[in-house]
């Protein structure tokens, strides 16, 4: 059964590789090295998408949650195929970091940890556009994170919150930016920060179980999506 599934996945992958956007100019392949780990990821994702074909029979209609997962897998496959094709010169390698840098000029980025700031800068976001909150945007939200927090802790927390908000406002003014993009993981602190930022600033949100799972192409497309929304 596994071998049959693998052959079917390889067939689907071959067909997916043939398709391209009308604006894309495919070149003659040159010598290159196959990244077997990326190829394995593609096959695994193709197998996952194939399961929806069987589970949705006979109509192949997908409800919202399944549709999101199905399309997410397809996007991952497309990104990975592009990486391999770029290695062999079939597609032009995009200067993705420069594109991210240009797109990110429309945002101030708000996140919860210094490690996430490092990820954002690695993807091409300028450090001066990033604010690491470290605390919620409202002091009362600390009770959700820590129900046993003593009253004496609220005074320094309120000062930190004031500093964060002042930093956000200063950057918005200095960089002439109106959009806030919250980039967090799906945990309690991330969810609370995202919700308050939506309420206060009308922020956009990128929220993932693990930000390390996002590659630069997915991040670029997320920026494009939020700029169009």
PDB file of N, CA and C in Angstrom, residues 32-85:
ATOM      1  N   UNK A  32      22.922  20.726 -11.382  1.00  0.00           N
ATOM      2  CA  UNK A  32      22.613  21.136 -10.022  1.00  0.00           C
ATOM      3  C   UNK A  32      22.551  19.936  -9.104  1.00  0.00           C
ATOM      4  N   UNK A  33      22.264  20.183  -7.872  1.00  0.00           N
ATOM      5  CA  UNK A  33      22.218  19.119  -6.859  1.00  0.00           C
ATOM      6  C   UNK A  33      20.806  19.015  -6.292  1.00  0.00           C
ATOM      7  N   UNK A  34      20.272  17.802  -6.274  1.00  0.00           N
ATOM      8  CA  UNK A  34      18.942  17.582  -5.699  1.00  0.00           C
ATOM      9  C   UNK A  34      19.038  17.652  -4.182  1.00  0.00           C
ATOM     10  N   UNK A  35      18.224  18.493  -3.595  1.00  0.00           N
ATOM     11  CA  UNK A  35      18.126  18.527  -2.134  1.00  0.00           C
ATOM     12  C   UNK A  35      17.107  17.457  -1.736  1.00  0.00           C
ATOM     13  N   UNK A  36      17.620  16.300  -1.333  1.00  0.00           N
ATOM     14  CA  UNK A  36      16.740  15.159  -1.067  1.00  0.00           C
ATOM     15  C   UNK A  36      15.781  15.420   0.094  1.00  0.00           C
ATOM     16  N   UNK A  37      16.192  16.263   1.042  1.00  0.00           N
ATOM     17  CA  UNK A  37      15.310  16.556   2.177  1.00  0.00           C
ATOM     18  C   UNK A  37      14.103  17.373   1.722  1.00  0.00           C
ATOM     19  N   UNK A  38      14.322  18.331   0.802  1.00  0.00           N
ATOM     20  CA  UNK A  38      13.213  19.113   0.266  1.00  0.00           C
ATOM     21  C   UNK A  38      12.296  18.222  -0.559  1.00  0.00           C
ATOM     22  N   UNK A  39      12.904  17.327  -1.365  1.00  0.00           N
ATOM     23  CA  UNK A  39      12.101  16.427  -2.190  1.00  0.00           C
ATOM     24  C   UNK A  39      11.239  15.510  -1.325  1.00  0.00           C
ATOM     25  N   UNK A  40      11.821  15.032  -0.215  1.00  0.00           N
ATOM     26  CA  UNK A  40      11.057  14.174   0.706  1.00  0.00           C
ATOM     27  C   UNK A  40       9.880  14.944   1.310  1.00  0.00           C
ATOM     28  N   UNK A  41      10.106  16.233   1.634  1.00  0.00           N
ATOM     29  CA  UNK A  41       9.025  17.062   2.174  1.00  0.00           C
ATOM     30  C   UNK A  41       7.900  17.211   1.152  1.00  0.00           C
ATOM     31  N   UNK A  42       8.276  17.371  -0.116  1.00  0.00           N
ATOM     32  CA  UNK A  42       7.277  17.494  -1.177  1.00  0.00           C
ATOM     33  C   UNK A  42       6.423  16.231  -1.248  1.00  0.00           C
ATOM     34  N   UNK A  43       7.084  15.081  -1.268  1.00  0.00           N
ATOM     35  CA  UNK A  43       6.351  13.818  -1.363  1.00  0.00           C
ATOM     36  C   UNK A  43       5.410  13.622  -0.173  1.00  0.00           C
ATOM     37  N   UNK A  44       5.890  13.948   1.008  1.00  0.00           N
ATOM     38  CA  UNK A  44       5.046  13.806   2.201  1.00  0.00           C
ATOM     39  C   UNK A  44       3.813  14.704   2.120  1.00  0.00           C
ATOM     40  N   UNK A  45       4.020  15.924   1.625  1.00  0.00           N
ATOM     41  CA  UNK A  45       2.896  16.853   1.494  1.00  0.00           C
ATOM     42  C   UNK A  45       1.916  16.389   0.420  1.00  0.00           C
ATOM     43  N   UNK A  46       2.452  15.853  -0.679  1.00  0.00           N
ATOM     44  CA  UNK A  46       1.585  15.355  -1.741  1.00  0.00           C
ATOM     45  C   UNK A  46       0.723  14.202  -1.228  1.00  0.00           C
ATOM     46  N   UNK A  47       1.336  13.308  -0.448  1.00  0.00           N
ATOM     47  CA  UNK A  47       0.585  12.192   0.137  1.00  0.00           C
ATOM     48  C   UNK A  47      -0.523  12.713   1.052  1.00  0.00           C
ATOM     49  N   UNK A  48      -0.214  13.768   1.820  1.00  0.00           N
ATOM     50  CA  UNK A  48      -1.227  14.357   2.702  1.00  0.00           C
ATOM     51  C   UNK A  48      -2.399  14.934   1.902  1.00  0.00           C
ATOM     52  N   UNK A  49      -2.077  15.620   0.797  1.00  0.00           N
ATOM     53  CA  UNK A  49      -3.158  16.195  -0.005  1.00  0.00           C
ATOM     54  C   UNK A  49      -3.964  15.094  -0.687  1.00  0.00           C
ATOM     55  N   UNK A  50      -3.299  14.019  -1.063  1.00  0.00           N
ATOM     56  CA  UNK A  50      -3.988  12.909  -1.733  1.00  0.00           C
ATOM     57  C   UNK A  50      -5.038  12.286  -0.814  1.00  0.00           C
ATOM     58  N   UNK A  51      -4.782  12.300   0.482  1.00  0.00           N
ATOM     59  CA  UNK A  51      -5.731  11.718   1.433  1.00  0.00           C
ATOM     60  C   UNK A  51      -7.087  12.429   1.384  1.00  0.00           C
ATOM     61  N   UNK A  52      -7.061  13.732   1.037  1.00  0.00           N
ATOM     62  CA  UNK A  52      -8.319  14.477   0.933  1.00  0.00           C
ATOM     63  C   UNK A  52      -9.150  14.000  -0.257  1.00  0.00           C
ATOM     64  N   UNK A  53      -8.477  13.487  -1.300  1.00  0.00           N
ATOM     65  CA  UNK A  53      -9.195  12.957  -2.455  1.00  0.00           C
ATOM     66  C   UNK A  53     -10.067  11.780  -2.024  1.00  0.00           C
ATOM     67  N   UNK A  54      -9.484  10.905  -1.207  1.00  0.00           N
ATOM     68  CA  UNK A  54     -10.213   9.718  -0.766  1.00  0.00           C
ATOM     69  C   UNK A  54     -11.266  10.060   0.305  1.00  0.00           C
ATOM     70  N   UNK A  55     -10.889  10.915   1.242  1.00  0.00           N
ATOM     71  CA  UNK A  55     -11.804  11.220   2.357  1.00  0.00           C
ATOM     72  C   UNK A  55     -13.006  12.045   1.919  1.00  0.00           C
ATOM     73  N   UNK A  56     -12.898  12.751   0.797  1.00  0.00           N
ATOM     74  CA  UNK A  56     -13.993  13.624   0.349  1.00  0.00           C
ATOM     75  C   UNK A  56     -14.859  12.991  -0.739  1.00  0.00           C
ATOM     76  N   UNK A  57     -14.594  11.722  -1.058  1.00  0.00           N
ATOM     77  CA  UNK A  57     -15.431  11.060  -2.079  1.00  0.00           C
ATOM     78  C   UNK A  57     -16.876  10.914  -1.591  1.00  0.00           C
ATOM     79  N   UNK A  58     -17.892  10.936  -2.464  1.00  0.00           N
ATOM     80  CA  UNK A  58     -17.753  11.036  -3.925  1.00  0.00           C
ATOM     81  C   UNK A  58     -17.771  12.462  -4.459  1.00  0.00           C
ATOM     82  N   UNK A  59     -18.125  13.440  -3.612  1.00  0.00           N
ATOM     83  CA  UNK A  59     -18.322  14.814  -4.117  1.00  0.00           C
ATOM     84  C   UNK A  59     -17.013  15.589  -4.224  1.00  0.00           C
ATOM     85  N   UNK A  60     -16.005  15.196  -3.407  1.00  0.00           N
ATOM     86  CA  UNK A  60     -14.721  15.929  -3.305  1.00  0.00           C
ATOM     87  C   UNK A  60     -14.923  17.359  -2.787  1.00  0.00           C
ATOM     88  N   UNK A  61     -16.039  17.582  -2.104  1.00  0.00           N
ATOM     89  CA  UNK A  61     -16.295  18.895  -1.493  1.00  0.00           C
ATOM     90  C   UNK A  61     -15.602  18.954  -0.130  1.00  0.00           C
ATOM     91  N   UNK A  62     -14.907  20.066   0.138  1.00  0.00           N
ATOM     92  CA  UNK A  62     -14.197  20.238   1.405  1.00  0.00           C
ATOM     93  C   UNK A  62     -14.830  21.362   2.209  1.00  0.00           C
ATOM     94  N   UNK A  63     -15.073  21.116   3.483  1.00  0.00           N
ATOM     95  CA  UNK A  63     -15.524  22.165   4.381  1.00  0.00           C
ATOM     96  C   UNK A  63     -14.360  23.096   4.710  1.00  0.00           C
ATOM     97  N   UNK A  64     -14.663  24.227   5.356  1.00  0.00           N
ATOM     98  CA  UNK A  64     -13.684  25.288   5.546  1.00  0.00           C
ATOM     99  C   UNK A  64     -12.371  24.807   6.157  1.00  0.00           C
ATOM    100  N   UNK A  65     -12.448  24.083   7.270  1.00  0.00           N
ATOM    101  CA  UNK A  65     -11.231  23.662   7.970  1.00  0.00           C
ATOM    102  C   UNK A  65     -10.380  22.750   7.093  1.00  0.00           C
ATOM    103  N   UNK A  66     -11.027  21.786   6.430  1.00  0.00           N
ATOM    104  CA  UNK A  66     -10.288  20.875   5.551  1.00  0.00           C
ATOM    105  C   UNK A  66      -9.739  21.619   4.331  1.00  0.00           C
ATOM    106  N   UNK A  67     -10.513  22.561   3.827  1.00  0.00           N
ATOM    107  CA  UNK A  67     -10.059  23.340   2.665  1.00  0.00           C
ATOM    108  C   UNK A  67      -8.795  24.122   2.994  1.00  0.00           C
ATOM    109  N   UNK A  68      -8.760  24.691   4.198  1.00  0.00           N
ATOM    110  CA  UNK A  68      -7.582  25.464   4.608  1.00  0.00           C
ATOM    111  C   UNK A  68      -6.350  24.565   4.701  1.00  0.00           C
ATOM    112  N   UNK A  69      -6.530  23.379   5.284  1.00  0.00           N
ATOM    113  CA  UNK A  69      -5.399  22.455   5.410  1.00  0.00           C
ATOM    114  C   UNK A  69      -4.943  21.964   4.035  1.00  0.00           C
ATOM    115  N   UNK A  70      -5.905  21.628   3.181  1.00  0.00           N
ATOM    116  CA  UNK A  70      -5.593  21.148   1.834  1.00  0.00           C
ATOM    117  C   UNK A  70      -4.804  22.201   1.054  1.00  0.00           C
ATOM    118  N   UNK A  71      -5.295  23.433   1.052  1.00  0.00           N
ATOM    119  CA  UNK A  71      -4.639  24.511   0.301  1.00  0.00           C
ATOM    120  C   UNK A  71      -3.290  24.876   0.909  1.00  0.00           C
ATOM    121  N   UNK A  72      -3.186  24.801   2.238  1.00  0.00           N
ATOM    122  CA  UNK A  72      -1.908  25.070   2.893  1.00  0.00           C
ATOM    123  C   UNK A  72      -0.846  24.080   2.434  1.00  0.00           C
ATOM    124  N   UNK A  73      -1.243  22.806   2.324  1.00  0.00           N
ATOM    125  CA  UNK A  73      -0.313  21.792   1.836  1.00  0.00           C
ATOM    126  C   UNK A  73       0.099  22.054   0.391  1.00  0.00           C
ATOM    127  N   UNK A  74      -0.867  22.463  -0.436  1.00  0.00           N
ATOM    128  CA  UNK A  74      -0.552  22.758  -1.836  1.00  0.00           C
ATOM    129  C   UNK A  74       0.424  23.931  -1.962  1.00  0.00           C
ATOM    130  N   UNK A  75       0.221  24.946  -1.131  1.00  0.00           N
ATOM    131  CA  UNK A  75       1.123  26.103  -1.159  1.00  0.00           C
ATOM    132  C   UNK A  75       2.534  25.683  -0.751  1.00  0.00           C
ATOM    133  N   UNK A  76       2.622  24.838   0.276  1.00  0.00           N
ATOM    134  CA  UNK A  76       3.930  24.330   0.698  1.00  0.00           C
ATOM    135  C   UNK A  76       4.596  23.556  -0.434  1.00  0.00           C
ATOM    136  N   UNK A  77       3.815  22.732  -1.133  1.00  0.00           N
ATOM    137  CA  UNK A  77       4.355  21.967  -2.256  1.00  0.00           C
ATOM    138  C   UNK A  77       4.885  22.906  -3.333  1.00  0.00           C
ATOM    139  N   UNK A  78       4.097  23.931  -3.653  1.00  0.00           N
ATOM    140  CA  UNK A  78       4.517  24.885  -4.683  1.00  0.00           C
ATOM    141  C   UNK A  78       5.819  25.580  -4.310  1.00  0.00           C
ATOM    142  N   UNK A  79       5.910  25.995  -3.047  1.00  0.00           N
ATOM    143  CA  UNK A  79       7.133  26.664  -2.595  1.00  0.00           C
ATOM    144  C   UNK A  79       8.346  25.755  -2.714  1.00  0.00           C
ATOM    145  N   UNK A  80       8.173  24.485  -2.306  1.00  0.00           N
ATOM    146  CA  UNK A  80       9.292  23.540  -2.333  1.00  0.00           C
ATOM    147  C   UNK A  80       9.694  23.185  -3.759  1.00  0.00           C
ATOM    148  N   UNK A  81       8.698  23.025  -4.648  1.00  0.00           N
ATOM    149  CA  UNK A  81       9.005  22.757  -6.053  1.00  0.00           C
ATOM    150  C   UNK A  81       9.797  23.918  -6.647  1.00  0.00           C
ATOM    151  N   UNK A  82       9.388  25.142  -6.325  1.00  0.00           N
ATOM    152  CA  UNK A  82      10.105  26.321  -6.819  1.00  0.00           C
ATOM    153  C   UNK A  82      11.554  26.327  -6.362  1.00  0.00           C
ATOM    154  N   UNK A  83      11.788  25.889  -5.117  1.00  0.00           N
ATOM    155  CA  UNK A  83      13.164  25.840  -4.610  1.00  0.00           C
ATOM    156  C   UNK A  83      14.023  24.896  -5.437  1.00  0.00           C
ATOM    157  N   UNK A  84      13.487  23.714  -5.745  1.00  0.00           N
ATOM    158  CA  UNK A  84      14.252  22.735  -6.524  1.00  0.00           C
ATOM    159  C   UNK A  84      14.464  23.218  -7.957  1.00  0.00           C
ATOM    160  N   UNK A  85      13.412  23.761  -8.581  1.00  0.00           N
ATOM    161  CA  UNK A  85      13.535  24.256  -9.949  1.00  0.00           C
ATOM    162  C   UNK A  85      14.533  25.417 -10.034  1.00  0.00           C
TER     163      UNK A  85
END
